[in-house]
Short mmCIF file of C-alpha atoms in Angstrom, two decimals:
data_model
loop_
_atom_site.label_atom_id
_atom_site.label_comp_id
_atom_site.label_asym_id
_atom_site.label_seq_id
_atom_site.Cartn_x
_atom_site.Cartn_y
_atom_site.Cartn_z
CA MET A 43 3.89 13.34 -2.14
CA VAL A 44 6.32 15.92 -1.20
CA CYS A 45 6.92 19.61 -0.93
CA ARG A 46 9.49 19.60 -4.11
CA GLN A 47 10.32 18.86 -7.48
CA SER A 48 12.37 16.18 -7.57
CA THR A 49 12.44 12.47 -5.15
CA ALA A 50 15.84 12.27 -5.39
CA LEU A 51 17.45 13.49 -1.78
CA LEU A 52 14.90 10.73 -0.84
CA THR A 53 17.35 8.72 -0.06
CA ASP A 54 20.13 7.27 2.71
CA GLN A 55 24.25 9.25 2.24
CA TYR A 56 25.67 5.73 1.25
CA GLU A 57 23.67 5.14 -2.22
CA VAL A 58 25.71 8.03 -3.19
CA THR A 59 28.78 6.85 -1.43
CA MET A 60 28.46 3.55 -4.32
CA VAL A 61 28.04 5.22 -6.75
CA ARG A 62 30.96 7.24 -6.68
CA ALA A 63 32.78 4.79 -5.40
CA ALA A 64 31.47 1.81 -8.16
CA LEU A 65 32.07 4.90 -11.05
CA ALA A 66 35.84 5.33 -9.89
CA SER A 67 35.80 1.34 -9.62
CA GLY A 68 34.89 1.06 -13.61
CA GLN A 69 31.46 -0.93 -11.98
CA GLY A 70 29.52 2.07 -12.42
CA GLU A 71 27.97 0.49 -15.36
CA ARG A 72 28.27 -2.45 -15.61
CA LYS A 73 24.28 -4.44 -15.86
CA SER A 74 22.42 -5.13 -12.82
CA ILE A 75 19.48 -7.18 -11.35
CA PHE A 76 17.93 -5.88 -8.13
CA GLU A 77 14.95 -7.19 -6.81
CA LEU A 78 12.55 -5.96 -4.16
CA PHE A 79 10.42 -7.97 -1.80
CA ALA A 80 9.30 -9.32 1.90
CA ARG A 81 10.96 -12.71 2.60
CA ARG A 82 8.02 -12.72 5.70
CA LEU A 83 4.34 -11.30 6.31
CA PRO A 84 4.82 -9.64 9.11
CA SER A 85 3.19 -12.19 12.22
CA GLY A 86 0.31 -13.91 11.80
CA ARG A 87 -0.89 -12.20 8.57
CA ARG A 88 -1.49 -14.60 5.76
CA TYR A 89 -1.08 -11.93 3.23
CA GLY A 90 0.18 -9.39 2.09
CA VAL A 91 -1.49 -6.56 -0.69
CA VAL A 92 1.36 -4.30 -2.86
CA ALA A 93 0.44 -0.56 -2.84
CA GLY A 94 2.61 1.58 -4.02
CA VAL A 95 3.91 1.06 -7.17
CA GLY A 96 1.97 4.66 -8.65
CA ARG A 97 3.71 6.89 -6.84
CA ALA A 98 7.29 4.51 -7.61
CA LEU A 99 6.85 5.70 -10.53
CA GLU A 100 6.28 9.93 -9.96
CA ALA A 101 9.12 9.25 -8.74
CA ILE A 102 11.65 7.60 -10.54
CA ALA A 103 10.35 10.03 -13.15
CA ASN A 104 10.58 12.93 -10.53
CA PHE A 105 14.30 11.04 -9.72
CA ARG A 106 16.79 14.25 -10.75
CA PHE A 107 19.81 15.60 -9.31
CA THR A 108 19.34 19.70 -10.45
CA ASP A 109 21.95 22.20 -9.62
CA GLU A 110 19.88 22.61 -5.80
CA GLU A 111 20.42 18.94 -5.31
CA ILE A 112 24.01 18.55 -6.28
CA ASP A 113 25.22 22.23 -4.70
CA PHE A 114 24.25 20.27 -1.00
CA LEU A 115 26.27 16.92 -1.93
CA ALA A 116 29.13 18.78 -3.07
CA GLY A 117 30.03 21.15 -0.02
CA ALA A 118 28.80 17.33 2.67
CA GLY A 119 31.76 16.52 1.09
CA VAL A 120 29.58 13.70 -0.62
CA VAL A 121 29.84 13.34 -3.69
CA ASP A 122 33.21 14.65 -6.16
CA ASP A 123 33.58 16.62 -8.91
CA VAL A 124 33.36 12.98 -10.71
CA THR A 125 30.18 11.06 -9.46
CA ALA A 126 28.44 15.63 -9.77
CA GLN A 127 29.31 15.61 -13.47
CA TYR A 128 27.70 12.17 -13.37
CA LEU A 129 24.19 13.14 -11.23
CA ALA A 130 23.89 16.53 -12.90
CA THR A 131 22.19 14.20 -16.39
CA TYR A 132 21.21 11.45 -14.22
CA ARG A 133 18.03 9.55 -15.12
CA PHE A 134 16.95 5.82 -15.18
CA THR A 135 16.88 4.81 -17.98
CA GLY A 136 16.67 0.59 -17.67
CA SER A 137 13.78 -1.53 -17.58
CA MET A 138 11.39 -2.96 -14.37
CA TRP A 139 9.03 -5.06 -14.37
CA GLY A 140 6.07 -5.58 -10.75
CA TYR A 141 3.98 -7.43 -8.80
CA GLY A 142 0.59 -4.50 -9.70
CA GLU A 143 -0.27 -2.32 -7.38
CA GLY A 144 -3.70 -3.74 -5.26
CA ASP A 145 -2.35 -7.29 -5.91
CA LEU A 146 -1.51 -9.17 -3.62
CA TYR A 147 1.76 -11.19 -1.97
CA PHE A 148 3.58 -13.81 -0.36
CA PRO A 149 7.43 -14.63 1.30
CA GLY A 150 9.68 -14.04 -1.28
CA SER A 151 7.36 -12.93 -4.23
CA PRO A 152 9.49 -10.16 -6.24
CA LEU A 153 6.95 -7.20 -5.95
CA LEU A 154 9.80 -5.22 -8.24
CA ILE A 155 12.88 -6.51 -10.39
CA VAL A 156 15.15 -3.78 -11.99
CA GLU A 157 17.27 -3.97 -14.78
CA GLY A 158 19.48 -0.90 -15.90
CA THR A 159 23.85 0.01 -14.95
CA PHE A 160 24.92 -1.04 -11.06
CA ALA A 161 24.55 3.12 -10.74
CA GLU A 162 21.64 3.79 -11.76
CA ALA A 163 19.52 0.77 -9.81
CA VAL A 164 20.35 1.44 -6.67
CA LEU A 165 19.91 5.44 -6.89
CA LEU A 166 16.46 3.68 -6.50
CA GLU A 167 16.54 1.72 -3.23
CA THR A 168 15.44 3.99 -0.47
CA VAL A 169 12.70 5.61 -2.48
CA LEU A 170 11.17 2.74 -3.85
CA LEU A 171 11.20 0.59 0.01
CA SER A 172 10.34 4.08 2.20
CA ILE A 173 7.13 3.70 -1.17
CA TYR A 174 6.49 0.61 -0.83
CA ASN A 175 6.48 -0.73 3.02
CA TYR A 176 5.08 2.07 4.27
CA ASP A 177 2.66 1.81 1.47
CA SER A 178 2.25 -1.83 1.49
CA ALA A 179 1.36 -1.91 4.99
CA ILE A 180 -0.97 0.35 5.18
CA ALA A 181 -3.01 -1.84 2.31
CA SER A 182 -2.08 -5.14 3.79
CA ALA A 183 -4.35 -3.94 6.69
CA ALA A 184 -7.08 -1.38 4.95
CA SER A 185 -7.68 -5.64 3.62
CA ARG A 186 -8.09 -6.66 6.52
CA MET A 187 -10.05 -4.72 7.13
CA THR A 188 -12.28 -4.00 4.05
CA LEU A 189 -13.21 -7.75 4.36
CA MET A 190 -13.90 -7.74 7.42
CA ALA A 191 -16.61 -4.42 6.95
CA GLU A 192 -18.00 -7.07 4.14
CA ASP A 193 -20.93 -4.77 2.42
CA ARG A 194 -20.31 -1.84 4.86
CA PRO A 195 -18.54 1.23 3.26
CA CYS A 196 -15.19 2.59 5.40
CA ILE A 197 -13.60 5.82 5.78
CA GLU A 198 -10.61 6.26 5.61
CA MET A 199 -9.76 8.57 8.52
CA GLY A 200 -6.03 8.79 10.12
CA THR A 201 -5.09 12.12 8.91
CA ARG A 202 -4.75 12.99 12.13
CA ARG A 203 -2.62 10.27 13.41
CA ALA A 204 0.23 11.02 10.77
CA ASN A 205 3.28 12.91 9.11
CA GLU A 206 1.13 15.06 7.19
CA TYR A 207 2.40 13.60 3.17
CA ALA A 208 2.36 10.01 4.70
CA ALA A 209 -0.97 10.61 5.73
CA VAL A 210 -1.26 10.93 1.92
CA ALA A 211 0.18 7.80 0.12
CA ALA A 212 -2.44 6.13 3.65
CA ALA A 213 -5.75 7.21 2.11
CA ARG A 214 -4.33 6.25 -1.72
CA ALA A 215 -2.82 3.39 -0.47
CA ALA A 216 -6.35 2.97 1.61
CA TYR A 217 -9.00 3.48 -1.79
CA VAL A 218 -6.77 0.32 -3.17
CA ALA A 219 -7.42 -2.23 -0.77
CA GLY A 220 -11.58 -1.28 -0.53
CA PHE A 221 -12.05 2.44 1.94
CA ALA A 222 -14.16 3.97 0.31
CA SER A 223 -13.71 7.66 0.99
CA THR A 224 -11.57 9.88 2.71
CA SER A 225 -11.41 12.99 4.99
CA ASN A 226 -7.71 13.92 3.71
CA MET A 227 -8.93 16.89 0.33
CA GLU A 228 -4.81 16.44 -0.81
CA ALA A 229 -5.43 12.43 -1.01
CA GLY A 230 -8.36 14.24 -2.81
CA ARG A 231 -7.89 16.62 -4.81
CA THR A 232 -3.80 15.08 -5.51
CA TYR A 233 -5.89 10.53 -6.74
CA GLY A 234 -9.32 11.77 -6.83
CA ILE A 235 -10.24 9.58 -3.81
CA PRO A 236 -13.38 10.47 -2.92
CA THR A 237 -14.05 12.61 0.69
CA SER A 238 -15.93 12.56 3.70
CA GLY A 239 -16.83 14.79 6.95
CA THR A 240 -19.04 16.99 8.19
CA ALA A 241 -18.26 18.13 11.94
CA ALA A 242 -16.89 16.80 14.36
CA HIS A 243 -17.59 17.53 18.84
CA SER A 244 -15.72 21.49 18.68
CA PHE A 245 -18.84 22.46 17.09
CA THR A 246 -21.52 21.31 18.82
CA LEU A 247 -19.69 22.73 21.47
CA LEU A 248 -19.22 26.24 20.20
CA HIS A 249 -22.90 26.47 19.82
CA ASP A 250 -24.51 27.75 23.29
CA SER A 251 -27.13 24.33 22.30
CA GLU A 252 -27.27 21.06 20.15
CA ALA A 253 -30.28 21.74 19.31
CA GLU A 254 -28.53 25.03 17.20
CA ALA A 255 -25.22 23.54 16.77
CA PHE A 256 -27.62 20.37 14.23
CA GLN A 257 -30.00 23.46 12.97
CA ALA A 258 -26.85 25.20 11.84
CA GLN A 259 -24.82 22.06 9.72
CA ILE A 260 -28.79 21.62 8.45
CA ALA A 261 -29.37 24.23 6.74
CA ALA A 262 -25.33 24.00 5.32
CA LEU A 263 -24.99 20.67 4.63
CA GLY A 264 -28.51 19.45 4.13
CA GLU A 265 -30.53 17.05 5.53
CA ASN A 266 -28.13 14.01 4.72
CA THR A 267 -25.09 15.34 6.46
CA THR A 268 -23.83 13.12 9.13
CA LEU A 269 -24.91 14.22 12.90
CA LEU A 270 -21.92 13.36 15.26
CA VAL A 271 -24.08 12.45 18.31
CA ASP A 272 -22.26 12.14 21.12
CA THR A 273 -21.48 14.35 22.90
CA TYR A 274 -23.77 15.14 25.27
CA ASP A 275 -26.31 12.62 25.12
CA ILE A 276 -26.92 10.33 22.73
CA ALA A 277 -30.73 9.67 23.51
CA GLN A 278 -31.08 12.48 23.21
CA ALA A 279 -28.85 14.29 20.35
CA VAL A 280 -30.52 11.88 18.12
CA ARG A 281 -34.17 13.10 18.86
CA THR A 282 -32.90 16.95 18.15
CA GLY A 283 -31.15 15.09 14.27
CA VAL A 284 -34.72 13.81 13.29
CA GLU A 285 -37.25 15.84 14.69
CA LEU A 286 -35.35 19.19 12.95
CA THR A 287 -35.08 17.07 9.72
CA GLY A 288 -38.79 15.68 9.76
CA GLY A 289 -37.63 12.08 9.67
CA LYS A 290 -35.19 12.63 6.72
CA LEU A 291 -32.02 13.00 8.10
CA GLY A 292 -28.66 11.10 6.35
CA ALA A 293 -27.19 9.56 8.94
CA VAL A 294 -25.82 9.91 12.32
CA ARG A 295 -22.30 9.61 14.06
CA ILE A 296 -20.54 7.36 16.85
CA ASP A 297 -17.65 8.45 18.36
CA SER A 298 -17.55 6.34 21.90
CA GLY A 299 -18.49 4.32 24.75
CA ASP A 300 -20.00 0.01 23.84
CA LEU A 301 -20.08 0.91 19.94
CA THR A 302 -22.50 -2.69 19.19
CA VAL A 303 -24.58 -1.91 22.40
CA THR A 304 -25.01 1.82 21.70
CA ALA A 305 -25.46 1.35 17.88
CA ARG A 306 -28.92 -1.54 18.33
CA GLU A 307 -29.70 0.74 21.30
CA VAL A 308 -29.51 3.92 18.68
CA ARG A 309 -30.54 1.85 15.89
CA ALA A 310 -33.96 0.72 17.46
CA LEU A 311 -34.32 4.51 18.38
CA LEU A 312 -34.42 5.41 15.07
CA ASP A 313 -36.74 3.35 13.46
CA ASP A 314 -39.36 3.84 16.57
CA LEU A 315 -38.90 7.63 15.43
CA GLY A 316 -40.46 6.58 11.91
CA ALA A 317 -35.73 7.33 10.47
CA THR A 318 -35.52 3.92 9.41
CA LYS A 319 -32.79 4.96 6.35
CA THR A 320 -30.82 7.12 9.08
CA ARG A 321 -28.09 5.09 8.96
CA ILE A 322 -25.18 4.63 11.58
CA ILE A 323 -22.03 5.51 11.56
CA VAL A 324 -19.44 4.82 13.59
CA THR A 325 -15.60 5.36 14.91
CA SER A 326 -13.23 5.22 18.09
CA ASP A 327 -10.42 3.64 17.12
CA LEU A 328 -11.67 0.53 15.43
CA ASP A 329 -9.90 -1.76 13.37
CA GLU A 330 -9.69 -5.02 11.45
CA TRP A 331 -10.32 -7.20 14.74
CA GLN A 332 -13.48 -4.39 15.87
CA LEU A 333 -14.94 -4.80 12.81
CA ALA A 334 -15.12 -8.28 12.59
CA ALA A 335 -17.05 -7.95 16.42
CA LEU A 336 -18.90 -5.37 14.19
CA SER A 337 -19.97 -7.34 11.72
CA GLY A 338 -23.39 -8.31 13.93
CA ALA A 339 -24.10 -4.37 14.70
CA PRO A 340 -26.72 -2.69 13.39
CA VAL A 341 -24.23 -0.78 11.84
CA ASP A 342 -23.99 1.17 8.08
CA GLY A 343 -20.10 2.12 8.07
CA TYR A 344 -17.24 2.71 10.09
CA GLY A 345 -14.60 5.45 9.65
CA VAL A 346 -11.14 4.35 10.78
CA GLY A 347 -8.06 6.01 11.48
CA THR A 348 -5.51 5.99 14.04
CA SER A 349 -4.85 1.78 13.15
CA LEU A 350 -4.85 2.44 9.42
CA VAL A 351 -2.46 5.13 9.33
CA THR A 352 0.20 2.51 11.35
CA GLY A 353 -0.61 -0.48 9.49
CA SER A 354 -3.05 -2.11 12.43
CA GLY A 355 0.71 -2.68 14.51
CA ALA A 356 2.98 -3.79 10.79
CA PRO A 357 4.03 -0.16 10.72
CA THR A 358 6.65 -1.83 8.03
CA CYS A 359 5.71 -4.77 5.64
CA SER A 360 10.16 -5.46 6.39
CA MET A 361 10.59 -5.16 2.50
CA VAL A 362 14.84 -5.69 1.35
CA TYR A 363 15.91 -3.83 -1.93
CA LYS A 364 19.18 -6.99 -3.19
CA LEU A 365 21.28 -7.38 -5.78
CA VAL A 366 20.16 -10.65 -7.10
CA ALA A 367 22.10 -10.91 -10.11
CA LYS A 368 24.89 -8.66 -12.44
CA ALA A 369 26.44 -8.97 -16.04
CA ASP A 370 29.26 -11.58 -16.54
CA THR A 371 31.24 -8.88 -19.81
CA ASP A 372 30.32 -5.09 -20.68
CA ALA A 373 28.31 -7.26 -24.17
CA PRO A 374 25.30 -6.55 -24.31
CA ASP A 375 24.30 -9.77 -25.12
CA SER A 376 25.96 -10.65 -21.90
CA PRO A 377 25.64 -14.48 -19.59
CA TRP A 378 23.94 -13.01 -16.13
CA ILE A 379 25.60 -13.93 -13.00
CA PRO A 380 23.24 -14.58 -10.70
CA VAL A 381 25.22 -13.91 -6.42
CA ALA A 382 23.00 -14.23 -3.53
CA LYS A 383 23.67 -12.81 0.58
CA LYS A 384 24.90 -15.65 2.92
CA SER A 385 24.40 -13.83 5.17
CA LEU A 386 22.60 -15.28 8.57
CA SER A 387 19.11 -15.65 8.84
CA LYS A 388 19.56 -12.85 5.21
CA ALA A 389 20.15 -14.73 2.20
CA THR A 390 18.75 -13.96 -0.25
CA MET A 391 18.93 -16.04 -3.61
CA GLY A 392 21.02 -15.47 -6.70
CA GLY A 393 18.57 -14.78 -10.08
CA ARG A 394 16.84 -13.10 -11.52
CA LYS A 395 13.33 -14.23 -11.46
CA TYR A 396 9.71 -14.89 -12.80
CA ALA A 397 6.56 -14.49 -11.22
CA SER A 398 3.12 -16.12 -11.09
CA ARG A 399 0.10 -18.05 -8.75
CA ARG A 400 -0.84 -21.23 -9.11
CA LEU A 401 -4.77 -21.25 -9.75
CA ASP A 402 -7.55 -24.36 -9.81
CA VAL A 403 -9.83 -24.92 -12.02
CA LYS A 404 -12.52 -22.73 -9.71
CA GLY A 405 -9.17 -19.39 -9.96
CA ILE A 406 -8.92 -20.40 -6.57
CA ALA A 407 -5.01 -19.90 -5.32
CA GLU A 408 -2.75 -22.54 -4.34
CA ALA A 409 1.04 -21.72 -4.88
CA GLU A 410 3.42 -18.50 -5.40
CA LEU A 411 5.49 -20.55 -8.04
CA ILE A 412 9.07 -18.10 -8.49
CA GLY A 413 10.43 -19.14 -11.72
CA VAL A 414 14.50 -18.83 -10.95
CA SER A 415 16.31 -17.54 -14.66
CA GLN A 416 13.82 -18.64 -16.77
CA PRO A 417 9.94 -18.75 -16.20
CA ALA A 418 7.92 -21.47 -14.09
CA GLU A 419 5.60 -23.56 -16.26
CA ILE A 420 2.17 -22.94 -16.28
CA ASP A 421 -1.22 -23.77 -17.12
CA ASP A 422 -3.84 -22.33 -18.42
CA ASN A 423 -5.72 -21.36 -14.82
CA ASP A 424 -2.39 -19.59 -13.71
CA ARG A 425 -1.63 -16.22 -13.94
CA PRO A 426 1.43 -14.15 -14.59
CA LEU A 427 1.99 -11.92 -11.94
CA LEU A 428 5.01 -8.97 -13.31
CA ARG A 429 3.61 -6.97 -16.01
CA GLU A 430 5.94 -4.71 -17.54
CA LEU A 431 6.74 -0.75 -15.63
CA ILE A 432 9.74 1.03 -17.47
CA ARG A 433 11.38 -0.58 -20.35
CA ASP A 434 14.47 0.98 -21.74
CA GLY A 435 13.74 4.17 -19.38
CA GLU A 436 9.87 5.00 -20.73
CA ILE A 437 7.04 4.55 -18.46
CA VAL A 438 4.84 2.32 -19.65
CA GLY A 439 2.78 0.54 -16.92
CA ALA A 440 0.66 3.60 -15.05
CA GLU A 441 -1.96 2.81 -15.50
CA PRO A 442 -5.86 4.54 -13.66
CA ILE A 443 -6.13 4.59 -9.05
CA ALA A 444 -9.34 2.51 -10.53
CA GLU A 445 -7.69 -0.46 -12.23
CA ALA A 446 -5.05 -1.17 -8.90
CA ARG A 447 -9.13 -0.20 -6.52
CA ALA A 448 -10.23 -3.45 -9.48
CA ARG A 449 -6.92 -5.83 -9.26
CA HIS A 450 -7.63 -6.10 -5.69
CA GLU A 451 -10.41 -6.79 -4.98
CA ARG A 452 -10.47 -9.47 -8.13
CA ALA A 453 -6.68 -10.56 -7.00
CA ARG A 454 -8.18 -11.45 -3.25
CA GLY A 455 -11.26 -13.07 -4.63
CA GLU A 456 -9.20 -15.82 -5.37
CA LEU A 457 -8.31 -16.60 -2.14
CA PRO A 458 -8.56 -19.73 -0.60
CA ARG A 459 -11.77 -19.77 2.47
CA ASP A 460 -8.22 -19.61 5.31
CA GLY A 461 -7.37 -16.58 3.21
CA TYR A 462 -10.07 -14.67 5.39
CA LYS A 463 -9.53 -15.89 9.08
CA MET A 464 -8.06 -12.86 10.90
CA SER A 465 -7.09 -15.56 14.09
CA ARG A 466 -3.11 -15.43 13.16
CA GLY A 467 -1.53 -18.20 11.34
CA GLU A 468 0.60 -18.66 7.88
CA PRO A 469 0.50 -17.20 4.47
CA VAL A 470 -2.43 -18.55 2.95
CA ILE A 471 -1.14 -20.47 -0.13
CA PRO A 472 3.32 -21.17 -0.52
CA THR A 473 5.77 -20.20 -2.36
CA TYR A 474 7.99 -22.79 -4.53
CA TYR A 475 11.23 -21.56 -6.65
CA LEU A 476 11.78 -23.80 -9.46
CA ASP A 477 15.38 -24.06 -11.30
CA GLU A 478 15.35 -24.48 -14.65
CA ASP A 479 14.35 -28.31 -14.90
CA GLN A 480 11.31 -26.82 -12.74
CA LYS A 481 12.33 -28.63 -9.64
CA ILE A 482 11.69 -27.17 -5.60
CA LEU A 483 14.96 -25.60 -5.07
CA PRO A 484 15.28 -25.03 -0.91
CA ALA A 485 12.88 -21.64 0.02
CA PRO A 486 15.68 -18.86 2.02
CA TYR A 487 12.42 -16.81 2.66
CA GLY A 488 10.29 -19.72 4.44
CA GLY A 489 7.06 -20.55 2.14
#
């Protein structure tokens, strides 16, 4: 989400200068295949989550160079007349395939395959990477959090710890990975995500007494509201809230202290006061490890902020976008020539990839199968991973966010038991690259 309609300048300068040079050399229209993937998972993570697909499709739809963008580029000396003319009529006319939003990924998984001319495909590199890298980082962290929360709902509350537009993207990615709601109103408006929020400590401090503040909140929002009870004395605040609602208070929120001990004390007090249906929500810089530690506490929901919107220690997925094949000739049926980098520690594997997930008879994932230049052989248990997203320039893979959310739940349900562990470890399933004879190839990215 950006302030301007066009997304064309959400890019690095070298994307544009490569187009300028490629047009001049006659290679700009050469058919090419790019792939977006991560060489590895963040250290210790056992799986990653694909997010941002829907946002990427929106960005591609709005990737247009108006007079304003072209005037800026020309004034900065970035483009010449030929390049400016090319950009003036730019639209992506190629095709894309990718992992469905919400699905899991592993090292080397070809998350997005882009087929088109070099010029039109390379221009999209930066905007695609910026979306996939951030959104997938947030979704990967969110997935671990909702895994530890089990059936207790998580509220995304990180807006004030992120760039104002990144906060909206983070709320969306967290919802894909199982968060129940967000505090961010723009995310609610733009993506239809349920929103949550009541009051901060300042509201209590504004009034002459805590009882007066609670009474005002209850009058405005109803008895089912959530009262923040740790501004002064928690036990007294709980008693006040229960008294003012006749025991019908919806929830209390605890935002400080030893959350496990305090939650138990508050639960005992609520029950003693007859407010057995009043829920307990805890906040205060939570992450997946703290959620795991709170699993035995009488907590009914969590509010998660800073750790979530910063990827819980992994704010990017280090995804890259690489040319893997180019057409041999200009003919429509020209064969593809695989191309690959040989750089130390940054090598790539040439050839278009086809991905599927090997599942056992119970539907549990066993391996990621990456066919190089042609699909890997699979059986009825296995699941193809690539969806058609764009066909000849037309978006065909847009879907409701609810489908991405459901896909994540299904995909995470395929994990072996080790995938549910918070302890550091290797990817929970291996990645195998298979040649045209179905023989395993050396993996340049590990796996």
